[in-house]
Tab-separated table of C-alpha atoms and ligand atoms in Angstrom:
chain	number	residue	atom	x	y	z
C	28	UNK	CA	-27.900	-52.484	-71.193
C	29	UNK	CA	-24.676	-53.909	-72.352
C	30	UNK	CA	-22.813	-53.003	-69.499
C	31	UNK	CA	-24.650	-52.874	-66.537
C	32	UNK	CA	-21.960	-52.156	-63.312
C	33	UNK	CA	-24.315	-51.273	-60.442
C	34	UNK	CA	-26.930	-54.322	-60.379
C	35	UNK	CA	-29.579	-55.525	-57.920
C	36	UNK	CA	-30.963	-58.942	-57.561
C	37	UNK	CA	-33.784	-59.748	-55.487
C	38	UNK	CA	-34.056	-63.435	-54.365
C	39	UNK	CA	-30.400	-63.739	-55.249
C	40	UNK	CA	-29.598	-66.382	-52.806
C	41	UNK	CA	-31.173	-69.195	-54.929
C	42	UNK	CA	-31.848	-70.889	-58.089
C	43	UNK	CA	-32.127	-68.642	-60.778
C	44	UNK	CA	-31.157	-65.055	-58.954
C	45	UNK	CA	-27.679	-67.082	-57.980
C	46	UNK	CA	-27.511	-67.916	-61.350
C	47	UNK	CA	-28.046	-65.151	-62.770
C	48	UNK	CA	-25.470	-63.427	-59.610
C	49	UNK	CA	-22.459	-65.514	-60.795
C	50	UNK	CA	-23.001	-64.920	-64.627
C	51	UNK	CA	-22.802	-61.265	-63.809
C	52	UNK	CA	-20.391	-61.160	-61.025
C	53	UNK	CA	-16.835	-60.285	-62.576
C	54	UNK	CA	-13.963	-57.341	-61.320
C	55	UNK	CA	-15.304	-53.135	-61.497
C	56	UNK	CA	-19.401	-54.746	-60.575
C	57	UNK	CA	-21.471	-53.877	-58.047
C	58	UNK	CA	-24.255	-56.465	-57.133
C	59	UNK	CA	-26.337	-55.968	-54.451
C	60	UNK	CA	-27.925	-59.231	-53.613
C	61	UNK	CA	-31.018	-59.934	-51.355
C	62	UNK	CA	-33.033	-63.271	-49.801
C	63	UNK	CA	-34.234	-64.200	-46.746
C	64	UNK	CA	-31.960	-67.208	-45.601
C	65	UNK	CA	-28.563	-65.671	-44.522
C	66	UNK	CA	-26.622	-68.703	-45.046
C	67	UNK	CA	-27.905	-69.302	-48.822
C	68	UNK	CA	-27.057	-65.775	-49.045
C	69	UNK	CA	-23.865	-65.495	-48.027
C	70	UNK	CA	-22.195	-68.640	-50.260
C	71	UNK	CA	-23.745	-66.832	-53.481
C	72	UNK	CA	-21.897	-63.825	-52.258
C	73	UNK	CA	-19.151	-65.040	-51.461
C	74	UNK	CA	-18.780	-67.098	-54.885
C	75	UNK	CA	-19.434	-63.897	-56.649
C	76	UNK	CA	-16.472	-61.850	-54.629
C	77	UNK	CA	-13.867	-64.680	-55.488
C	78	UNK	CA	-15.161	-63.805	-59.450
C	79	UNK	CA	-13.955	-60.467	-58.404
C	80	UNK	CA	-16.980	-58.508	-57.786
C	81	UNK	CA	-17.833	-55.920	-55.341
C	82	UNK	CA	-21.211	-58.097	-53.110
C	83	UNK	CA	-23.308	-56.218	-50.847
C	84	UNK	CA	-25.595	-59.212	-49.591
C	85	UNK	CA	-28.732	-57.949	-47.662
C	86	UNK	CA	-31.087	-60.260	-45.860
C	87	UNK	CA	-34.971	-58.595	-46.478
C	88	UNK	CA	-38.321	-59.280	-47.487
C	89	UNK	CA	-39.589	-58.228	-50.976
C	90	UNK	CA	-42.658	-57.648	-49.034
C	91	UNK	CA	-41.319	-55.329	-46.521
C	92	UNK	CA	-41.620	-52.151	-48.505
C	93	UNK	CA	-40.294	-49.559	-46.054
C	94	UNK	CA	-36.909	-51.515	-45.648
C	95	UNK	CA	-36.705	-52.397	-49.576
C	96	UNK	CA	-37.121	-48.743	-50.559
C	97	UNK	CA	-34.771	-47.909	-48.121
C	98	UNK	CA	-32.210	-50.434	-48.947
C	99	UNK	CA	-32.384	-50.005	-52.621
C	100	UNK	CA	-32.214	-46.061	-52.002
C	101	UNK	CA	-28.954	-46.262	-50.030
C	102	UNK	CA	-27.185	-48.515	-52.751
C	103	UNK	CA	-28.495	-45.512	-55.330
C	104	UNK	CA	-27.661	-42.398	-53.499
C	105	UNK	CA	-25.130	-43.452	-51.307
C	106	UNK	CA	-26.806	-42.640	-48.176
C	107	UNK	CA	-25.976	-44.407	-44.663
C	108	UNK	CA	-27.749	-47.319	-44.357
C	109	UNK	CA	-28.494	-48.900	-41.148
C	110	UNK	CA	-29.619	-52.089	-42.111
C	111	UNK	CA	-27.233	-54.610	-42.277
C	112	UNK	CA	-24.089	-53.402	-43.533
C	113	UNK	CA	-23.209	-49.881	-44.457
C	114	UNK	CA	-23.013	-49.112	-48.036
C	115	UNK	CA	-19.850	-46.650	-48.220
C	116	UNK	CA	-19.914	-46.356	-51.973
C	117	UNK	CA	-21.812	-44.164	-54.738
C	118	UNK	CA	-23.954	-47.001	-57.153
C	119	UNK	CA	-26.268	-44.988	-59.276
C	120	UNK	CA	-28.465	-48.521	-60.257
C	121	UNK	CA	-27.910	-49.463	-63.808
C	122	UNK	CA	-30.173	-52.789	-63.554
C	123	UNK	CA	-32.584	-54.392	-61.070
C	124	UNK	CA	-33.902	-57.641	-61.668
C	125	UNK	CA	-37.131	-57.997	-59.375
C	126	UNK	CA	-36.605	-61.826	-59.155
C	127	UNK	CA	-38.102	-62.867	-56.422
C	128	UNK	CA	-40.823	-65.066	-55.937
C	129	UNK	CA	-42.214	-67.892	-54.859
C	130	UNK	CA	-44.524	-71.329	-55.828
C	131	UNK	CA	-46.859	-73.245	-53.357
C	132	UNK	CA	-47.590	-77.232	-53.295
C	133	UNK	CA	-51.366	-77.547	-54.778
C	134	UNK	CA	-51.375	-81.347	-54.927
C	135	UNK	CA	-54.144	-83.142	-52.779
C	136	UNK	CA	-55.943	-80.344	-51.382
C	137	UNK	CA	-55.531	-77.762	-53.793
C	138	UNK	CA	-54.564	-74.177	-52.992
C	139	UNK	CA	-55.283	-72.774	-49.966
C	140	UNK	CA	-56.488	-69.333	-49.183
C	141	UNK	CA	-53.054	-68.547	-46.537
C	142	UNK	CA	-50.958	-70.285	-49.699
C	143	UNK	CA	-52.396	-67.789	-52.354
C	144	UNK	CA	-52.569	-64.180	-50.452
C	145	UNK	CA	-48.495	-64.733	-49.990
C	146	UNK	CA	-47.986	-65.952	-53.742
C	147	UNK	CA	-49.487	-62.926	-54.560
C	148	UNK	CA	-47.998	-60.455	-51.627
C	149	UNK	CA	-44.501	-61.719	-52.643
C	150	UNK	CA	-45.108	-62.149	-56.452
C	151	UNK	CA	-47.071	-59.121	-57.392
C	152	UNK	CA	-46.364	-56.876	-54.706
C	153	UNK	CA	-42.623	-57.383	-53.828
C	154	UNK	CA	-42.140	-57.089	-57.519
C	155	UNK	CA	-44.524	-54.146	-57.823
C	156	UNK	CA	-42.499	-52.623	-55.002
C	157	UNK	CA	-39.421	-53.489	-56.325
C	158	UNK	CA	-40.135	-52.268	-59.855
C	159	UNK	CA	-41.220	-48.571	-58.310
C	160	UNK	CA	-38.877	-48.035	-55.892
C	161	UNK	CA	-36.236	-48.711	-58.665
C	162	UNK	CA	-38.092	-46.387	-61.311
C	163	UNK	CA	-38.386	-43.471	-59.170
C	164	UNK	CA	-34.401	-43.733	-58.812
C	165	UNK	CA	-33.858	-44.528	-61.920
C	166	UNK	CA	-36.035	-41.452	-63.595
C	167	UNK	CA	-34.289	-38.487	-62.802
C	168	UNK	CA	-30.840	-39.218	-63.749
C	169	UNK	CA	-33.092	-41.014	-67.154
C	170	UNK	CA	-30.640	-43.870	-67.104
C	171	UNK	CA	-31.350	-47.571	-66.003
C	172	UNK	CA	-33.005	-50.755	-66.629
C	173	UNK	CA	-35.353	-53.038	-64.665
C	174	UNK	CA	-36.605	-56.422	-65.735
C	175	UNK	CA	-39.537	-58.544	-64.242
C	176	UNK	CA	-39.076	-62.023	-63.533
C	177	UNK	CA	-41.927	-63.747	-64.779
C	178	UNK	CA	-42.676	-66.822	-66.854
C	179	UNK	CA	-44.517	-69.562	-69.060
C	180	UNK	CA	-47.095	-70.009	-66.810
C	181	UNK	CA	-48.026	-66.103	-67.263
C	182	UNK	CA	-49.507	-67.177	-70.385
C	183	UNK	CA	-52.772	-69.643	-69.357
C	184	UNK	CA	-53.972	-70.287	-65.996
C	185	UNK	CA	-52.777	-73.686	-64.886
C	186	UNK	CA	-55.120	-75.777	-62.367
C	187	UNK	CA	-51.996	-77.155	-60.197
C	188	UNK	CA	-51.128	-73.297	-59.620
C	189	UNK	CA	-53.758	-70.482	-60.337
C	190	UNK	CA	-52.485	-67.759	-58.148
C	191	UNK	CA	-48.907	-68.384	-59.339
C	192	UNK	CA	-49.931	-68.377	-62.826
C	193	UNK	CA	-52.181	-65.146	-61.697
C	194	UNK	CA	-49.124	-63.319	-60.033
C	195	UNK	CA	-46.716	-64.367	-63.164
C	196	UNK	CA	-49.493	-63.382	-65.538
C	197	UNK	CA	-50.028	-59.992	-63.772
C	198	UNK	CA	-46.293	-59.090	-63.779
C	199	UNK	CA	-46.063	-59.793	-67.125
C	200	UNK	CA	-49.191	-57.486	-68.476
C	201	UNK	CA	-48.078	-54.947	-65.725
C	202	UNK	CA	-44.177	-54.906	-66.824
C	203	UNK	CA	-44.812	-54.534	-71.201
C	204	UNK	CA	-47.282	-51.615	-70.016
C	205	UNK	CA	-44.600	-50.542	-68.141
C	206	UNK	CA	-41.953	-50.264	-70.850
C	207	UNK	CA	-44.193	-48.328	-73.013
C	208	UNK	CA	-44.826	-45.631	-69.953
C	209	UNK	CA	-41.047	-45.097	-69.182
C	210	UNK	CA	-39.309	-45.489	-72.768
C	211	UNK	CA	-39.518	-41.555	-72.482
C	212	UNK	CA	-37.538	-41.442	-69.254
C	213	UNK	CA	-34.580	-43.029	-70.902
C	214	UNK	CA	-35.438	-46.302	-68.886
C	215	UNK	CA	-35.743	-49.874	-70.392
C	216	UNK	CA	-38.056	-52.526	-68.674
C	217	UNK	CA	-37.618	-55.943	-69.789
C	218	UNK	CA	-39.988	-59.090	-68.700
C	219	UNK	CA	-38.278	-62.562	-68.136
C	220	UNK	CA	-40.701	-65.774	-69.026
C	221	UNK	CA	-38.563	-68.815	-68.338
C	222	UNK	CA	-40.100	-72.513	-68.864
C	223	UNK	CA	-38.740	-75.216	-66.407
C	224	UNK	CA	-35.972	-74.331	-64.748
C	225	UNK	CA	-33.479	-76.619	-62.073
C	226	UNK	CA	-33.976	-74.532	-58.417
C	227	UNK	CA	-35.506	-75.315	-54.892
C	228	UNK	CA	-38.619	-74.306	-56.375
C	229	UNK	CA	-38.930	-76.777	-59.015
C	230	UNK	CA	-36.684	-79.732	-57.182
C	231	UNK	CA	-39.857	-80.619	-55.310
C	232	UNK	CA	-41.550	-81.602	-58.658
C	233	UNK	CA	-42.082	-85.549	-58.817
C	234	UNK	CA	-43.408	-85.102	-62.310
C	235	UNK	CA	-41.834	-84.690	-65.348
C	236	UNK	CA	-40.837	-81.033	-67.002
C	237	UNK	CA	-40.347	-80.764	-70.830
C	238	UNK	CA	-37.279	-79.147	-71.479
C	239	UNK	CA	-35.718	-78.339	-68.106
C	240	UNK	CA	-32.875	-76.337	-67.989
C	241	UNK	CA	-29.812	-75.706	-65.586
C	242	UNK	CA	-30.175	-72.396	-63.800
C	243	UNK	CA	-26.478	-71.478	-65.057
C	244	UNK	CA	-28.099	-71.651	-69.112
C	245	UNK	CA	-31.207	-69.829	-68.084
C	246	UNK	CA	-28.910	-66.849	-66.782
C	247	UNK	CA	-26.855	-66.633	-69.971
C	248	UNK	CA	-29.896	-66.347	-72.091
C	249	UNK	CA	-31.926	-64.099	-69.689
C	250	UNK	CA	-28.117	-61.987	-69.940
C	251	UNK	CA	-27.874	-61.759	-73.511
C	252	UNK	CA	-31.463	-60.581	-73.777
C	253	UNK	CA	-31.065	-58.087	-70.971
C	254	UNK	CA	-27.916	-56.175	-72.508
C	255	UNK	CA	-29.931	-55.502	-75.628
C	256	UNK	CA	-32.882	-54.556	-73.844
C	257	UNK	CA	-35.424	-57.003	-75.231
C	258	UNK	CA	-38.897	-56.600	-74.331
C	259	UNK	CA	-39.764	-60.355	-73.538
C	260	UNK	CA	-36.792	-62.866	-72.679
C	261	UNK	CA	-38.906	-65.922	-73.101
C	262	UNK	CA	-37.714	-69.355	-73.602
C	263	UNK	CA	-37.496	-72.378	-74.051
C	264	UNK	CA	-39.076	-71.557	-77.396
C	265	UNK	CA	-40.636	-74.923	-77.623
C	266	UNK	CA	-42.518	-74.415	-74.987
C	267	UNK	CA	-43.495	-71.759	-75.401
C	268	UNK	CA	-45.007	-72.987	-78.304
C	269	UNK	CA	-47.508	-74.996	-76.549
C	270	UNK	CA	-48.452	-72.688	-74.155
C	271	UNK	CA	-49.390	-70.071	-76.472
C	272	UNK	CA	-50.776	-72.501	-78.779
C	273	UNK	CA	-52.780	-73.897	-75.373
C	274	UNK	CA	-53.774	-70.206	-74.396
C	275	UNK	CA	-55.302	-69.527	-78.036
C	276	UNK	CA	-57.517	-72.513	-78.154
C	277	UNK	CA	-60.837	-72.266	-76.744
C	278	UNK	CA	-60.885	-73.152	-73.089
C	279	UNK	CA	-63.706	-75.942	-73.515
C	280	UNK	CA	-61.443	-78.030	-75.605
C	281	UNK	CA	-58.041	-77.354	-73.271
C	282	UNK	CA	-59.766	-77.659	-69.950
C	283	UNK	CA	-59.829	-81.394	-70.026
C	284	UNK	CA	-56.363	-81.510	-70.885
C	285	UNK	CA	-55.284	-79.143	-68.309
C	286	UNK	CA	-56.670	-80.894	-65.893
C	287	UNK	CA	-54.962	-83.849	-66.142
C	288	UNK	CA	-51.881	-82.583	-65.988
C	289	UNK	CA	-50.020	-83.109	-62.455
C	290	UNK	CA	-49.610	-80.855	-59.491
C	291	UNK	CA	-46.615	-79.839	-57.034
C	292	UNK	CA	-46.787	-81.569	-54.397
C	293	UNK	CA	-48.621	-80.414	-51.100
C	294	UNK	CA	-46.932	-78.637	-48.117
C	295	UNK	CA	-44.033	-77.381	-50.764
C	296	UNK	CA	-43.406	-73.109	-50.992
E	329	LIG	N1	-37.527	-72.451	-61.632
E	329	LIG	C1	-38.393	-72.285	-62.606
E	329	LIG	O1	-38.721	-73.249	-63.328
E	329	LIG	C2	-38.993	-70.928	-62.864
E	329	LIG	C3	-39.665	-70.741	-64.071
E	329	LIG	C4	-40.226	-69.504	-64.343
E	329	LIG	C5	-40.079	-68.473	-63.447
E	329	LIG	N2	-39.429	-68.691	-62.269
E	329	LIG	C6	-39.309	-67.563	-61.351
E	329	LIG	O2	-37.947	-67.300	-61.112
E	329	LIG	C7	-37.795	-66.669	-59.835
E	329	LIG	C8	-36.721	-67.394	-59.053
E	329	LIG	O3	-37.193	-68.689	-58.740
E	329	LIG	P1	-36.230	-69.953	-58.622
E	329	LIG	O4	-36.773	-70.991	-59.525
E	329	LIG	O5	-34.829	-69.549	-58.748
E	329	LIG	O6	-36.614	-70.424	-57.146
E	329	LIG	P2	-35.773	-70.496	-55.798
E	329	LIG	O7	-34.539	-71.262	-55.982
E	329	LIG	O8	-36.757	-70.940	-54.775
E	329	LIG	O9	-35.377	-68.964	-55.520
E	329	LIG	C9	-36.322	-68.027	-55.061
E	329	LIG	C10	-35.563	-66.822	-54.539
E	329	LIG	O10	-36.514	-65.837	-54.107
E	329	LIG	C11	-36.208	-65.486	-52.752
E	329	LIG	N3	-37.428	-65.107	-52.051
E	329	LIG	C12	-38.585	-65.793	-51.940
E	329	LIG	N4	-39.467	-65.097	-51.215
E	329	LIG	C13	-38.852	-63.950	-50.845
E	329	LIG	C14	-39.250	-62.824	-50.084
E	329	LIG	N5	-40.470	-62.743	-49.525
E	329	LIG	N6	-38.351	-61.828	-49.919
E	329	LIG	C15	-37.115	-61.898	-50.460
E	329	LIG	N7	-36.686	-62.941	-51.192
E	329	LIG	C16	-37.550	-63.949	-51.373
E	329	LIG	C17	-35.575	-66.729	-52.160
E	329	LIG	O11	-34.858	-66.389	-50.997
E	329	LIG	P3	-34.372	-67.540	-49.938
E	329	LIG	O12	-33.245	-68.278	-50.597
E	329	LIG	O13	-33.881	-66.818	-48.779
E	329	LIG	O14	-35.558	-68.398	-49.690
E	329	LIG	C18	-34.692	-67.152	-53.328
E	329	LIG	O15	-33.536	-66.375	-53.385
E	329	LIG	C19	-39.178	-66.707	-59.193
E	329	LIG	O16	-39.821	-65.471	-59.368
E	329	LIG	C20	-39.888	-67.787	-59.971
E	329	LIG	O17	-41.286	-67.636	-59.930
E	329	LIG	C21	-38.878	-69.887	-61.965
């Protein structure tokens, strides 16, 4: 959508959602930001108001689906929200970014069964939520976009991170399918597969990432590939490369490779 004015970010507080916040946030925009640390929250919206945008910020759990639907319903239809704030203003959505998500230290002990049921509650099913709560919105006025943040490591199960690469991977499948089933609602679904990016969730990393980008660069690309509705925003291309190359090769000759290759370090989400 080239110009989206009504726009939700989940996990907007941080990394590449703030990012992605600022390089959207100008005068006549709606964004309706969410995370779950008010603080973080409130300096990303408060950034994007002095770039002259409209900021409701919202403090809520992708995994909390009764509030999400709620809150996402009352920045829609303008209904009275009692949440937070009350949202006083008609926003028919025009984009929603399901952004969210999170990683989990594997190093030393590998990953834990408590580490990979919340990967995949706020991974697959805050985005799943997410995704349908903005869809059934978005269907009968057949107008509106929603893209899927997922990523590289969608493409071949990694040993340092299987049930991140899982959730990524399943978002990924879930969100093309996805595209296909609404393109006759009028509604675009784009999926977002990012290499290395600079956030909280990749600061922790004591190894080194090929091609790591500033979060500010990822949002300009993910951006320009939104407002002309790509299917797959995926980049660094280089990368890419080598995953894809990685995920064609038989997995007797990879394995080895793979699993050499270092871990985040423990006790890091
Ligand atoms: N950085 C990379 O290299 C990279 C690469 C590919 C894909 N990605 C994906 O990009 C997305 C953003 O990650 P990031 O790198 O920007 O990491 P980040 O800086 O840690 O940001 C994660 C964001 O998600 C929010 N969040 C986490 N769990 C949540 C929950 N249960 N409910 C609501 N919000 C929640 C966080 O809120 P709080 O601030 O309140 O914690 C924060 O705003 C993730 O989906 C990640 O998997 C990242």
């Amino acid at each position: 959508m080239q110009d989206p004015r009504t726009i939700v970010i989940t996990g907007g507080s941080s990394g590449i959602g703030a990012a992605l916040a600022r390089s959207y946030a100008r005068p006549g925009r709606f964004l309706a930001l969410t995370g779950r640390e008010p603080e973080r929250l409130q300096r990303v919206a408060e950034e994007c108001r002095t770039a002259g945008a409209t900021v409701e910020a919202t403090v809520l759990d992708v995994c909390d689906r009764e509030v999400l639907e709620t809150w996402l319903t009352a920045i829609d239809r303008d209904h009275p929200l009692d949440l937070v704030i009350a949202i006083d203003r008609d926003h028919p959505l025009d984009l929603v970014i399901a952004n969210a998500g999170v990683s989990a230290g594997t190093g030393s002990f590998g990953e834990n069964a408590e580490q990979t049921r919340h990967i995949l509650a706020v991974n697959v099913d805050g985005v799943v939520t997410t995704v349908l709560a903005a869809t059934a919105l978005m269907r009968p006025k057949r107008h509106g976009q929603v893209a899927i943040m997922s990523s590289l490591a969608a493409f071949r199960g990694f040993p340092g991170a299987p049930a991140y690469c899982a959730s990524k991977a399943a978002v990924r499948v879930w969100g093309e399918a996805l595209r296909g089933m609404v393109a006759k609602d009028g509604l675009t679904v784009s999926v977002i597969c990012p290499g290395y990016v600079k956030s909280r969730m990749t600061a922790v990393n004591d190894f080194p990432m090929p091609f790591l980008m500033e979060s500010d660069k990822a949002a300009r690309i993910i951006q320009r590939g939104l407002a002309t509705g790509k299917a797959r925003i995926v980049f660094p291309r280089r990368l890419f490369a080598c995953v894809w190359l990685l995920a064609l090769l038989p997995p007797a000759w990879t394995d080895p490779l793979l699993k050499r290759l270092p871990e985040k370090p423990a006790d890091h989400r």
